[in-house]
PDB file of C-alpha atoms and ligand atoms in Angstrom:
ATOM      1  CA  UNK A   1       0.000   0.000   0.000  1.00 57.00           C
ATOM      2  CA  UNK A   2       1.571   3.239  -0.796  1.00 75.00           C
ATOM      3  CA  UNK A   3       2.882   5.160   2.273  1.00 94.00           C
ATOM      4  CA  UNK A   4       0.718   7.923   1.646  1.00 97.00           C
ATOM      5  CA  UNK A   5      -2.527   6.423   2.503  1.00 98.00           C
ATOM      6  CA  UNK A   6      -1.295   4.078   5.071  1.00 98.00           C
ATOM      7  CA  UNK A   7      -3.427   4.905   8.326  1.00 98.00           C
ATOM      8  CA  UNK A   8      -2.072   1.926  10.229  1.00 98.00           C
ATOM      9  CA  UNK A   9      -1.323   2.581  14.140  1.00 98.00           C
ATOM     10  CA  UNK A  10      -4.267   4.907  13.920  1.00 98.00           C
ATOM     11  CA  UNK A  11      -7.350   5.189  15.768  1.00 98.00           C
ATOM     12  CA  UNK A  12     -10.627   6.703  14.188  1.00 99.00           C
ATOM     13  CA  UNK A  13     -14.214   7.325  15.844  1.00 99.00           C
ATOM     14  CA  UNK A  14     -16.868   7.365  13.197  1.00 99.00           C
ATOM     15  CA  UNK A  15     -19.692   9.176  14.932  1.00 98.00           C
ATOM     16  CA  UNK A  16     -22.971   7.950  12.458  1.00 98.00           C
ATOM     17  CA  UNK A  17     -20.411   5.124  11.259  1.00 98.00           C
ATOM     18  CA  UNK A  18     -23.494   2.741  10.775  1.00 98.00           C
ATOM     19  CA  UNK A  19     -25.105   5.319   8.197  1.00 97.00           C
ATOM     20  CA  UNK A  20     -25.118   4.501   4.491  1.00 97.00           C
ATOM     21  CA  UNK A  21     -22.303   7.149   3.754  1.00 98.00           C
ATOM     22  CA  UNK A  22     -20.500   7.061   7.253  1.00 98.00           C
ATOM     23  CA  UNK A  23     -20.664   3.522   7.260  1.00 98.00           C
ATOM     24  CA  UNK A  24     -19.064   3.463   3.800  1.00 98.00           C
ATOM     25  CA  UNK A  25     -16.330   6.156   5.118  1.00 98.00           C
ATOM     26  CA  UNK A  26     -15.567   4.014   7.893  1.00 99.00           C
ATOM     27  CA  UNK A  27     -14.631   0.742   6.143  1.00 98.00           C
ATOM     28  CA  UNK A  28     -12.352   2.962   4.130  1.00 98.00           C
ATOM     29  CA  UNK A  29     -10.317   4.020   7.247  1.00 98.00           C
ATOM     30  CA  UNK A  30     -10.123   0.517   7.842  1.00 98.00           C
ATOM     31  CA  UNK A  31      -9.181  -0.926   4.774  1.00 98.00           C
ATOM     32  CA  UNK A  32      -6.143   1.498   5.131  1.00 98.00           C
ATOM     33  CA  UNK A  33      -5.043  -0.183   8.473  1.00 98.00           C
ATOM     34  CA  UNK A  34      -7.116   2.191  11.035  1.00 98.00           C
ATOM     35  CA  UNK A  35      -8.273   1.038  14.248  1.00 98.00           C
ATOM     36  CA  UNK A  36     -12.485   2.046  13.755  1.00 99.00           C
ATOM     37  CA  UNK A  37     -14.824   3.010  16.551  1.00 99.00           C
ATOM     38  CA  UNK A  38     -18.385   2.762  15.290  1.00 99.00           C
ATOM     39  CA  UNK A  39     -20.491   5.293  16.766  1.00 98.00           C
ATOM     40  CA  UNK A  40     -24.730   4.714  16.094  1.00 98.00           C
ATOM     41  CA  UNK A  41     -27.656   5.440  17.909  1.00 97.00           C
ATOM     42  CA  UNK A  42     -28.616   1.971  16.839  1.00 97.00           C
ATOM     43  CA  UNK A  43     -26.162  -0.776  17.550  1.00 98.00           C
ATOM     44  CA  UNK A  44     -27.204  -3.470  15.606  1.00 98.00           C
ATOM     45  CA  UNK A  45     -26.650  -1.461  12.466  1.00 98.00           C
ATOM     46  CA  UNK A  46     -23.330  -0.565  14.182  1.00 98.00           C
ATOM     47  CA  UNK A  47     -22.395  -3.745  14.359  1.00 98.00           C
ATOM     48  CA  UNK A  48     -23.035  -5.018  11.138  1.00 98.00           C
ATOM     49  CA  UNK A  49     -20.733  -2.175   9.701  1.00 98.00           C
ATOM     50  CA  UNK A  50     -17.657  -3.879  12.133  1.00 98.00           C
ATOM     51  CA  UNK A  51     -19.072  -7.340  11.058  1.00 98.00           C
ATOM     52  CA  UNK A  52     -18.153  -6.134   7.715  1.00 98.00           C
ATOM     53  CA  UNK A  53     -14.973  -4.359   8.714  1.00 98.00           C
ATOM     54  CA  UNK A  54     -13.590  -7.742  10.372  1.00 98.00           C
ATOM     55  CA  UNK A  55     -14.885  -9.503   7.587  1.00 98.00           C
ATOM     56  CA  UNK A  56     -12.376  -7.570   5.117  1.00 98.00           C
ATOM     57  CA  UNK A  57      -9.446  -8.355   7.921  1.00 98.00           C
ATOM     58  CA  UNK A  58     -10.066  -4.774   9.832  1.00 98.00           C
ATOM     59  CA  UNK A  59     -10.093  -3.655  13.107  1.00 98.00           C
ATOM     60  CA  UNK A  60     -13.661  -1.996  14.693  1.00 99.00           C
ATOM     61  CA  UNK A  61     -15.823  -2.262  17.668  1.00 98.00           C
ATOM     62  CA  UNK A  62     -19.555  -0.797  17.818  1.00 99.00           C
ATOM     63  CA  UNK A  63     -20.498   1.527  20.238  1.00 99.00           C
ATOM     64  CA  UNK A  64     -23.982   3.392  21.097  1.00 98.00           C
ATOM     65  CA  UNK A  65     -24.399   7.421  21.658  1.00 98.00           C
ATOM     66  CA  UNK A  66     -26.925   9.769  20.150  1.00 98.00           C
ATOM     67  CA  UNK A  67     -25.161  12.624  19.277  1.00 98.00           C
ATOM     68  CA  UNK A  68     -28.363  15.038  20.150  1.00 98.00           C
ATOM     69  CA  UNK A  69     -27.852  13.661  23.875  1.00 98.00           C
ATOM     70  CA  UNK A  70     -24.608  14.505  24.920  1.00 97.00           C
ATOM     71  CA  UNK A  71     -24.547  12.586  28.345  1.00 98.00           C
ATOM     72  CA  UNK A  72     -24.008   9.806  25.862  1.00 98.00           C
ATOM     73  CA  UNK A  73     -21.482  10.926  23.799  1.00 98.00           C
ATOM     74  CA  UNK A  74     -19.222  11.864  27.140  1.00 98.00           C
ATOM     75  CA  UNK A  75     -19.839   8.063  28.081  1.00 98.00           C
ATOM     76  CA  UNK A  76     -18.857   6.641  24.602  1.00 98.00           C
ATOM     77  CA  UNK A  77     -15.610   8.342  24.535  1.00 98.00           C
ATOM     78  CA  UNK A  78     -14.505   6.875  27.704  1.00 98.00           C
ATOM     79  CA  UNK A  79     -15.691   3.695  26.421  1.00 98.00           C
ATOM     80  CA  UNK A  80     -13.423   3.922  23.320  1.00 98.00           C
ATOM     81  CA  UNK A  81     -10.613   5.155  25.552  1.00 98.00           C
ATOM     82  CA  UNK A  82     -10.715   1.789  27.475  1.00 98.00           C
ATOM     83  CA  UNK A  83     -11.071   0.288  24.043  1.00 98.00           C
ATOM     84  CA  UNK A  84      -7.970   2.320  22.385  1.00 98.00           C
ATOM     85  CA  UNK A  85      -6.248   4.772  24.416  1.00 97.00           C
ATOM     86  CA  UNK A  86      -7.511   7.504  22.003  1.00 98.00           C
ATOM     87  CA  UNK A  87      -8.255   8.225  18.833  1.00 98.00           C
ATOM     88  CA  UNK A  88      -6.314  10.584  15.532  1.00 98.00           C
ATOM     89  CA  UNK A  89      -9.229  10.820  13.255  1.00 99.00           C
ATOM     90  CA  UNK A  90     -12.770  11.895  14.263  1.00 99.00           C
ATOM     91  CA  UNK A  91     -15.387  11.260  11.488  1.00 99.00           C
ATOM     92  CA  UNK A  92     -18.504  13.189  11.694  1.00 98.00           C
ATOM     93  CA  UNK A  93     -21.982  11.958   9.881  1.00 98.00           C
ATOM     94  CA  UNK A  94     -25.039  11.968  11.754  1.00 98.00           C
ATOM     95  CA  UNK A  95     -27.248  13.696  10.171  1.00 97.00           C
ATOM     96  CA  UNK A  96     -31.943  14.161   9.557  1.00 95.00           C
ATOM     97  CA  UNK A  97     -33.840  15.642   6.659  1.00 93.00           C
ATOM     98  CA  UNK A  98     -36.703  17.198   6.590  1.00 92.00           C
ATOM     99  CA  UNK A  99     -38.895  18.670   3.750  1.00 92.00           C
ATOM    100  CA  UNK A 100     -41.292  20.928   5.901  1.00 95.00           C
ATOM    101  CA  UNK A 101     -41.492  24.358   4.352  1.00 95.00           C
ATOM    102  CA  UNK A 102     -40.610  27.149   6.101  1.00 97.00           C
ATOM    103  CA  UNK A 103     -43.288  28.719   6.942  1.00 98.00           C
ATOM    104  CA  UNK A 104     -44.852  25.328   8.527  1.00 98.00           C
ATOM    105  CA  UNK A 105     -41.608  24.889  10.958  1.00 98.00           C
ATOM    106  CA  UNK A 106     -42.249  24.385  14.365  1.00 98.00           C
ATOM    107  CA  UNK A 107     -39.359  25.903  16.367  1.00 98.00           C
ATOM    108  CA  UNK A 108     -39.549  21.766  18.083  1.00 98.00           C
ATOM    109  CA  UNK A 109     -38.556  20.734  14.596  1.00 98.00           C
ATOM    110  CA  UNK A 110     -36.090  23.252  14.255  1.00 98.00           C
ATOM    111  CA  UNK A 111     -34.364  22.220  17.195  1.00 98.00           C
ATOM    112  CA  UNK A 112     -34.806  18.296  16.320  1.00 98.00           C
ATOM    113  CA  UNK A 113     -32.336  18.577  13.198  1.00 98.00           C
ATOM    114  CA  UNK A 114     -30.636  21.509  14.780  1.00 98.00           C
ATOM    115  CA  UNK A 115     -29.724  18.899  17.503  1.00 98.00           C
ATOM    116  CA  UNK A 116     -28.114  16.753  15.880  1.00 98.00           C
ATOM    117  CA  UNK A 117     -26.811  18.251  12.579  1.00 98.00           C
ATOM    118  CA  UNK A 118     -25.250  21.197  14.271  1.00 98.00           C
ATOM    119  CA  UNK A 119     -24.815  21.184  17.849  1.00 98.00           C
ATOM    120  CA  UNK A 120     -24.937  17.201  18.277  1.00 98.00           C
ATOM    121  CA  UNK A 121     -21.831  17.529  15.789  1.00 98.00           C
ATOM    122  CA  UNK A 122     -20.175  21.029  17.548  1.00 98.00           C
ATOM    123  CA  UNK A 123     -20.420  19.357  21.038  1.00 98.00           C
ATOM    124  CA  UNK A 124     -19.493  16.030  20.016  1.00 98.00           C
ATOM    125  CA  UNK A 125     -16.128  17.250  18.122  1.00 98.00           C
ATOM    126  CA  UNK A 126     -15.652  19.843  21.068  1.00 98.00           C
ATOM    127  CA  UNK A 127     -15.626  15.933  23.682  1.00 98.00           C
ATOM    128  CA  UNK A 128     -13.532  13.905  21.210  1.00 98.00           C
ATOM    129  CA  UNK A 129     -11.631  16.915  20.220  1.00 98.00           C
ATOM    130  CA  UNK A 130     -10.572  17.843  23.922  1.00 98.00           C
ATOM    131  CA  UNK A 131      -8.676  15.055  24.117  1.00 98.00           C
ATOM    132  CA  UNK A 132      -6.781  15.278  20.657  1.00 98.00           C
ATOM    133  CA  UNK A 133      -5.098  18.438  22.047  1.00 98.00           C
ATOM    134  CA  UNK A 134      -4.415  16.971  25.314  1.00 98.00           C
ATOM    135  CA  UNK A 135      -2.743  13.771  23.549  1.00 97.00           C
ATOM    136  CA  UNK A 136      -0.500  15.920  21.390  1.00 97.00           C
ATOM    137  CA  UNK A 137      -0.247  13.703  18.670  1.00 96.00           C
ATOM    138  CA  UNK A 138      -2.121  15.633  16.117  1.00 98.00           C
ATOM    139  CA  UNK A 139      -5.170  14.821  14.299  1.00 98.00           C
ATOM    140  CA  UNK A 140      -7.733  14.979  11.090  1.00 99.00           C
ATOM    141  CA  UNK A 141     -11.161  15.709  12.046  1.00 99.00           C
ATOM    142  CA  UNK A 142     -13.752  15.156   9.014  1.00 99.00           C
ATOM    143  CA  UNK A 143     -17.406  16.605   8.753  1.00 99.00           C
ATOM    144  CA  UNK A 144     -20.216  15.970   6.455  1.00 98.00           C
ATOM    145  CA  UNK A 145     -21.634  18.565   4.894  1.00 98.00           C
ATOM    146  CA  UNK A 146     -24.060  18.787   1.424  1.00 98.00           C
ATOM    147  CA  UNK A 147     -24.139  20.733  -1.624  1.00 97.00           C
ATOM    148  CA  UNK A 148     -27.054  22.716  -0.121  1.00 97.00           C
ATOM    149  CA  UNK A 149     -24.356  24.339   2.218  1.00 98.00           C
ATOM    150  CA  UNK A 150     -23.178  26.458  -0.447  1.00 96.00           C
ATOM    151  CA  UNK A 151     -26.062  27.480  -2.684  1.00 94.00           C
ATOM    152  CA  UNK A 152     -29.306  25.857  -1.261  1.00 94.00           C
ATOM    153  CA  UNK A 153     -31.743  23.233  -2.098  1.00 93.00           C
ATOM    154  CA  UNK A 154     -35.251  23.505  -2.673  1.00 93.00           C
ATOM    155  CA  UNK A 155     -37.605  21.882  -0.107  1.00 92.00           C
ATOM    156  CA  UNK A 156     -34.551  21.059   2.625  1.00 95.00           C
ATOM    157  CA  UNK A 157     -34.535  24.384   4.432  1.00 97.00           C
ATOM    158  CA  UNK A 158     -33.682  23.274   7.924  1.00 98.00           C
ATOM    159  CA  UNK A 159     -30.743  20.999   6.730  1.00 97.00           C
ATOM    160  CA  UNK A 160     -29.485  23.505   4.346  1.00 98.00           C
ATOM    161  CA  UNK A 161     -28.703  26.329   6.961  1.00 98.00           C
ATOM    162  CA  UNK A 162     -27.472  23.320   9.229  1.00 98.00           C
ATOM    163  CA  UNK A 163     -25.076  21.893   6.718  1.00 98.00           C
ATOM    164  CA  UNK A 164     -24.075  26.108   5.415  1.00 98.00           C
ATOM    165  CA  UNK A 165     -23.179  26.610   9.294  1.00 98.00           C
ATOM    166  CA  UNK A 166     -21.344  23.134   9.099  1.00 98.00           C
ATOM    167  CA  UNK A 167     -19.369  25.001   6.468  1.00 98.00           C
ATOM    168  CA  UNK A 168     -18.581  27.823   8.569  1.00 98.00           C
ATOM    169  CA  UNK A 169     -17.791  25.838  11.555  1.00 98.00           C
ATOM    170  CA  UNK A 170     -15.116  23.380   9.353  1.00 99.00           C
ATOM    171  CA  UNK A 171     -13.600  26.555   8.591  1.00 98.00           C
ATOM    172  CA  UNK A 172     -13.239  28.301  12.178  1.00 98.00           C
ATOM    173  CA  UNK A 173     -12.383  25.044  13.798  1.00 98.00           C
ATOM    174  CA  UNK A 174      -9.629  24.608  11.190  1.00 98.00           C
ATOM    175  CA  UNK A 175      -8.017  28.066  12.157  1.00 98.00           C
ATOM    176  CA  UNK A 176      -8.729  27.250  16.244  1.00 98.00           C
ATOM    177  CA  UNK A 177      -6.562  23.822  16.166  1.00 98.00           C
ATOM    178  CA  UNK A 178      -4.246  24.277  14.176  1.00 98.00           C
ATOM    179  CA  UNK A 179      -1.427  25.134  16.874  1.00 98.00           C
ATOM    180  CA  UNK A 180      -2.092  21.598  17.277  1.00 98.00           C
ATOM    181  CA  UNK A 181      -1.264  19.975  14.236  1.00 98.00           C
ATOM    182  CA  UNK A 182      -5.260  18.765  14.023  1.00 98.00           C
ATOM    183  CA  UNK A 183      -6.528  19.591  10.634  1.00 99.00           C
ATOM    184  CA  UNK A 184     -10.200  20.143   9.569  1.00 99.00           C
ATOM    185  CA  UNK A 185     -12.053  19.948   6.922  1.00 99.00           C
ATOM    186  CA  UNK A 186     -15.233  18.406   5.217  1.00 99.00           C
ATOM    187  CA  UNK A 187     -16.502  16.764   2.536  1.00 99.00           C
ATOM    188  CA  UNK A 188     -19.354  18.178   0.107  1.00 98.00           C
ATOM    189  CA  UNK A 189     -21.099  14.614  -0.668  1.00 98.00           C
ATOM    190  CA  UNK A 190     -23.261  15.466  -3.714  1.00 98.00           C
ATOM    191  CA  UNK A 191     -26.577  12.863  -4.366  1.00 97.00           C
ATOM    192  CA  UNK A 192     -26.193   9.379  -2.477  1.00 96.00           C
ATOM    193  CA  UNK A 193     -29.603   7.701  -1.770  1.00 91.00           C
ATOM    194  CA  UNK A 194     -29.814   6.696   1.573  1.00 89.00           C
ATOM    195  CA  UNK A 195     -32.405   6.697   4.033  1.00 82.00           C
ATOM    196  CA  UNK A 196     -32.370  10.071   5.698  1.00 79.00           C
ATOM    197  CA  UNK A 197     -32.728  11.528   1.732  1.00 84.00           C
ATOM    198  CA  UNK A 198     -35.471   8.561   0.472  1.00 80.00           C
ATOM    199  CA  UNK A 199     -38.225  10.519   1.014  1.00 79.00           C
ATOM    200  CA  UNK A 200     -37.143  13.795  -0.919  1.00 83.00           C
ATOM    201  CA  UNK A 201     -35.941  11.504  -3.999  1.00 89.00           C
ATOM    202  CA  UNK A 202     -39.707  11.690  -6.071  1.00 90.00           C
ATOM    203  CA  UNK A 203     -38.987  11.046  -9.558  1.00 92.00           C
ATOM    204  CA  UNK A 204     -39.195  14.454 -10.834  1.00 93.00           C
ATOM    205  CA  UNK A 205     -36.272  15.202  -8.515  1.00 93.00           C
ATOM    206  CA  UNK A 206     -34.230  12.722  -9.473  1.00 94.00           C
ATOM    207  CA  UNK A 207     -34.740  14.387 -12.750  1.00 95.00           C
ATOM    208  CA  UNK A 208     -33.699  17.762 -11.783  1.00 94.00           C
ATOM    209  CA  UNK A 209     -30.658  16.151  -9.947  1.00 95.00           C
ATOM    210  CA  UNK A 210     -29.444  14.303 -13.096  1.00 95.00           C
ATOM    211  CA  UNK A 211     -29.560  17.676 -15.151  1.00 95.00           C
ATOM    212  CA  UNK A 212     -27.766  19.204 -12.387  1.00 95.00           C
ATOM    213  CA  UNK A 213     -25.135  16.453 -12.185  1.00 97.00           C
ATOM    214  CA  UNK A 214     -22.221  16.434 -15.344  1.00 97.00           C
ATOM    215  CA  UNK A 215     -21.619  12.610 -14.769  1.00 97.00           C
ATOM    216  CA  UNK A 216     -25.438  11.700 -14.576  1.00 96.00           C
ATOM    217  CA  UNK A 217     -25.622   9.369 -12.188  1.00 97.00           C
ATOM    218  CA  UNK A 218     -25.768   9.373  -8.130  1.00 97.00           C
ATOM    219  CA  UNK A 219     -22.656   8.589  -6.388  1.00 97.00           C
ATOM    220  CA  UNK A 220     -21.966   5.429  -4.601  1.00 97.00           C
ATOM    221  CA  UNK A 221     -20.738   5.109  -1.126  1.00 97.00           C
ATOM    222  CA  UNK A 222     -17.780   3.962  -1.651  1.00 98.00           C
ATOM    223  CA  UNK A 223     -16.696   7.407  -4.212  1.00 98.00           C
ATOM    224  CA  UNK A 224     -16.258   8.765  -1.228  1.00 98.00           C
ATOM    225  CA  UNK A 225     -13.384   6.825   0.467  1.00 98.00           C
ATOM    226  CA  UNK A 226     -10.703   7.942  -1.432  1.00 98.00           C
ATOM    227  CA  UNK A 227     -11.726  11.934  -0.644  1.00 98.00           C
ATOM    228  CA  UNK A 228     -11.878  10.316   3.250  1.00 99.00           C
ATOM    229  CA  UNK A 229      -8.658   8.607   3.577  1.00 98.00           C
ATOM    230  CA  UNK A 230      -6.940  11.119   2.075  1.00 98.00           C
ATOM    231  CA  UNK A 231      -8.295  14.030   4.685  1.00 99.00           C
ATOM    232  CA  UNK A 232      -7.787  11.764   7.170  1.00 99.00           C
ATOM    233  CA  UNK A 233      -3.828  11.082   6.084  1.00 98.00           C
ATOM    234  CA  UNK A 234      -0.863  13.481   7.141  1.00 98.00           C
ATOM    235  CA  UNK A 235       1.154  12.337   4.665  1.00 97.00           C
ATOM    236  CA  UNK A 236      -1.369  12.555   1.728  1.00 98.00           C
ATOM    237  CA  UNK A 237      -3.296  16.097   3.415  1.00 98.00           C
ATOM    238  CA  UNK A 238      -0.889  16.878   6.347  1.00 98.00           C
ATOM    239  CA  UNK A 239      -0.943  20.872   4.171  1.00 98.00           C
ATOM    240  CA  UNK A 240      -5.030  20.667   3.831  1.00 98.00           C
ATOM    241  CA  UNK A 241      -7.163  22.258   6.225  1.00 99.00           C
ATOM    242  CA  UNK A 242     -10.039  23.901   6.322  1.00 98.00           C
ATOM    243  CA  UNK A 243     -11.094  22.174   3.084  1.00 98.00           C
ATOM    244  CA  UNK A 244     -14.428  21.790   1.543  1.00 98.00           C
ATOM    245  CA  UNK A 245     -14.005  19.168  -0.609  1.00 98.00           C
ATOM    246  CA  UNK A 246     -16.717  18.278  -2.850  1.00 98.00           C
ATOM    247  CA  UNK A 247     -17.313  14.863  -4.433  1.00 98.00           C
ATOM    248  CA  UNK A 248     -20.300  15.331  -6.169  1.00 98.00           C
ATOM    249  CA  UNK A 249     -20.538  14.571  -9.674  1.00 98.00           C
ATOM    250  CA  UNK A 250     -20.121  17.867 -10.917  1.00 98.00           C
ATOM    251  CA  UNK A 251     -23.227  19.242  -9.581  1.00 97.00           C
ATOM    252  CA  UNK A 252     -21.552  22.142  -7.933  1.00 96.00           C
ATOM    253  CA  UNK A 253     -19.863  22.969 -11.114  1.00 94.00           C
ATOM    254  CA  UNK A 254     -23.015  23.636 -12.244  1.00 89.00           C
ATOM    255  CA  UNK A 255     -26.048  25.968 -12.603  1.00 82.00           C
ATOM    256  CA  UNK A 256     -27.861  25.769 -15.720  1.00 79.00           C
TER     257      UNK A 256
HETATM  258  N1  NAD B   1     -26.968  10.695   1.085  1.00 54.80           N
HETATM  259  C1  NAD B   1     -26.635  11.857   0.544  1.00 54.80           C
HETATM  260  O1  NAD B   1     -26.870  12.107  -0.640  1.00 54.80           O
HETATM  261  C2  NAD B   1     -25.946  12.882   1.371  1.00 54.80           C
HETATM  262  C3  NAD B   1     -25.489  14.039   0.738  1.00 54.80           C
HETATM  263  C4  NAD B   1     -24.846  15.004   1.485  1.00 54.80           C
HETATM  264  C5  NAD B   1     -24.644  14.798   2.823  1.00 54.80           C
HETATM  265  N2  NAD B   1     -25.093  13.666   3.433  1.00 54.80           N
HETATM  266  C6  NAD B   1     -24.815  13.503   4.862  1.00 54.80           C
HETATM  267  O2  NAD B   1     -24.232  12.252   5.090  1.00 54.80           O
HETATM  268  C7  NAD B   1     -24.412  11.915   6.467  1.00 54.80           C
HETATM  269  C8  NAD B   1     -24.868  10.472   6.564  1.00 54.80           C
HETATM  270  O3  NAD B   1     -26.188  10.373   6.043  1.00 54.80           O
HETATM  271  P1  NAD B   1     -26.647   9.258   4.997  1.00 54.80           P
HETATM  272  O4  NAD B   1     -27.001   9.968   3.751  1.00 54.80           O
HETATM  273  O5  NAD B   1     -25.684   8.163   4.970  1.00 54.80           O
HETATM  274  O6  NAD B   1     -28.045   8.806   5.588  1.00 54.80           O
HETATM  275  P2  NAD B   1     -28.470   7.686   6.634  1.00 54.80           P
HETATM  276  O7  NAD B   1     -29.917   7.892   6.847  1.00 54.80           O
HETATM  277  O8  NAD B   1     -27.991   6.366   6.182  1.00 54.80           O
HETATM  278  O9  NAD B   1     -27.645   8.093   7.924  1.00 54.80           O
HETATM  279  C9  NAD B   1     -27.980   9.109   8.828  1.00 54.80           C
HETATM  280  C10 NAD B   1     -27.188   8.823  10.072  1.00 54.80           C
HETATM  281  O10 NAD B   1     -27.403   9.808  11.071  1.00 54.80           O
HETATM  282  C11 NAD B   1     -27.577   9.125  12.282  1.00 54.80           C
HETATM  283  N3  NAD B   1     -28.280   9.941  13.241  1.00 54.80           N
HETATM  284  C12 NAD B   1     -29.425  10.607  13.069  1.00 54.80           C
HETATM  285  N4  NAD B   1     -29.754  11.184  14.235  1.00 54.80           N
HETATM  286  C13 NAD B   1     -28.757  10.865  15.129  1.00 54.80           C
HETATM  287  C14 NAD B   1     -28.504  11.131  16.482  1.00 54.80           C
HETATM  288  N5  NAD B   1     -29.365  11.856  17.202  1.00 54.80           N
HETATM  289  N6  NAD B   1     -27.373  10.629  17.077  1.00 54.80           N
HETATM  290  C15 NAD B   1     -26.534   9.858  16.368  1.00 54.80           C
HETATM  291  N7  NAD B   1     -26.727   9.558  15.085  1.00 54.80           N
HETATM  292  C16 NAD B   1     -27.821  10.066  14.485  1.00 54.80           C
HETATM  293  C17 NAD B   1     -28.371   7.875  11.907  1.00 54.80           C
HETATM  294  O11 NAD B   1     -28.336   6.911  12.945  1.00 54.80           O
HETATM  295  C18 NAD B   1     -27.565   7.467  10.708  1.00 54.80           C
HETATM  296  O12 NAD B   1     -26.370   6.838  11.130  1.00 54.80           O
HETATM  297  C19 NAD B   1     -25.402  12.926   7.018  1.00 54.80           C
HETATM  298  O13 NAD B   1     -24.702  13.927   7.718  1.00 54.80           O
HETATM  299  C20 NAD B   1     -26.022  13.525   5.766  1.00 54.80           C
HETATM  300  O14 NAD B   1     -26.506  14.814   5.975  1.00 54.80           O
HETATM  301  C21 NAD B   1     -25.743  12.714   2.737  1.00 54.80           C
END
């Protein structure tokens, strides 16, 4: 394997590593010889990411925390300290959807997205990130965001101004830890279906995506490994920070 994506003798938490792109993200680390803490609400789906992970010869354990209750994410990471004595690479993808229009939002549904799509993922980063500086061994720190953080999409208004303020937060966070060699950055996933998206997907959508989207097609999970191992790399990224890196198909590229 060439040196520059060689993660072995690291440790990575993969908060949402049992979703559809996490989960994907997360056997990527692995393949490259990371250690993988999978992070779900739900731990049977956790596990079957690891099952798959040791399946492949990797290295994972499944753990349970809702991001939106942070009792439970303070509990998980000393449950993965036992596990590995700490982690280098913190992968953040728990993320909801919702297609209520604006002017129907209930400040309760608001706060239900808000919870975990922007503060479940500040607060979390802010536990696991605490103890990154304190290690002093450095660290890559990857967030999820969408393309409707940049310009937005139609009908996702709550998870467009989360995923914007993602943005913003990838950024500052970049600037704030970089006296400690921790980089930051996200990825821009363009059109994956998945479960949190299914219900948004109507056919005339899909339409609109496809003209939107050079190579025609939705992405598979596993286009977005290579962007993932190579954030989460010093020697392949160790200049990269504060990166939005897009892997979308050429949508973003694009307006008419
Ligand atoms: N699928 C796409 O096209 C696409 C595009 C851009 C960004 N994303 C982002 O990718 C990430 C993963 O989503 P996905 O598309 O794989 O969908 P998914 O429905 O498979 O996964 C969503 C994940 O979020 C987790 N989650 C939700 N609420 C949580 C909570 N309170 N605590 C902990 N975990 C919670 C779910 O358990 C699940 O793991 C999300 O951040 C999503 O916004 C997806």
């Amino acid at each position: 394997m060439s040196k520059l994506f060689d993660l072995t003798g690291k440790v990575a938490v993969a908060l949402g590593g049992n979703s559809t792109l996490g989960g994907s993200m997360a056997k990527g680390l692995a393949e490259h010889g990371a250690k993988v803490a999978i992070v779900g609400r739900n731990l049977d789906t956790a596990e079957e990411v690891v099952k798959e992970i040791k399946n492949a010869g990797g290295e994972a354990k499944a753990f349970k925390a809702d991001v939106s209750d942070l009792s439970t994410v303070e509990s998980v990471a000393t449950e993965i300290e036992e596990w590995s004595g700490g982690w280098d690479i913190l992968l953040n993808a728990p993320g909801m959807n919702s297609t209520t229009p604006y002017l129907e939002l209930t400040t309760e549904e608001w706060d239900k997205i808000m919870d975990v799509n922007l503060k479940g993922i500040v607060f979390a980063t802010q536990i696991f990130a605490k103890k990154m500086v304190e290690q002093q061994r450095g660290g890559s720190i990857i967030n999820i965001s969408s393309v409707s953080s940049t310009t937005p999409l139609s009908k996702v208004f709550t998870y467009s101004a989360s995923k914007a303020a993602i943005n913003s937060v990838t950024q500052y966070l970049a600037r704030e830890f970089a006296p400690h060699n921790i980089r930051v950055n996200a990825i821009i996933p363009g059109f994956f279906p998945a479960e949190q998206n299914r219900k948004i997907l109507s056919e005339d959508r899909v339409q609109s995506i496809m003209n939107h989207t050079p190579i025609k097609r939705f992405g598979d999970p596993e286009e977005l490994q290579g962007a993932t191992v190579y954030l989460a790399s010093d020697k392949a990224s160790g200049f990269v920070t504060g990166e939005l890196l897009r892997v979308d198909g050429g949508f973003g590229s694009m307006t008419i």
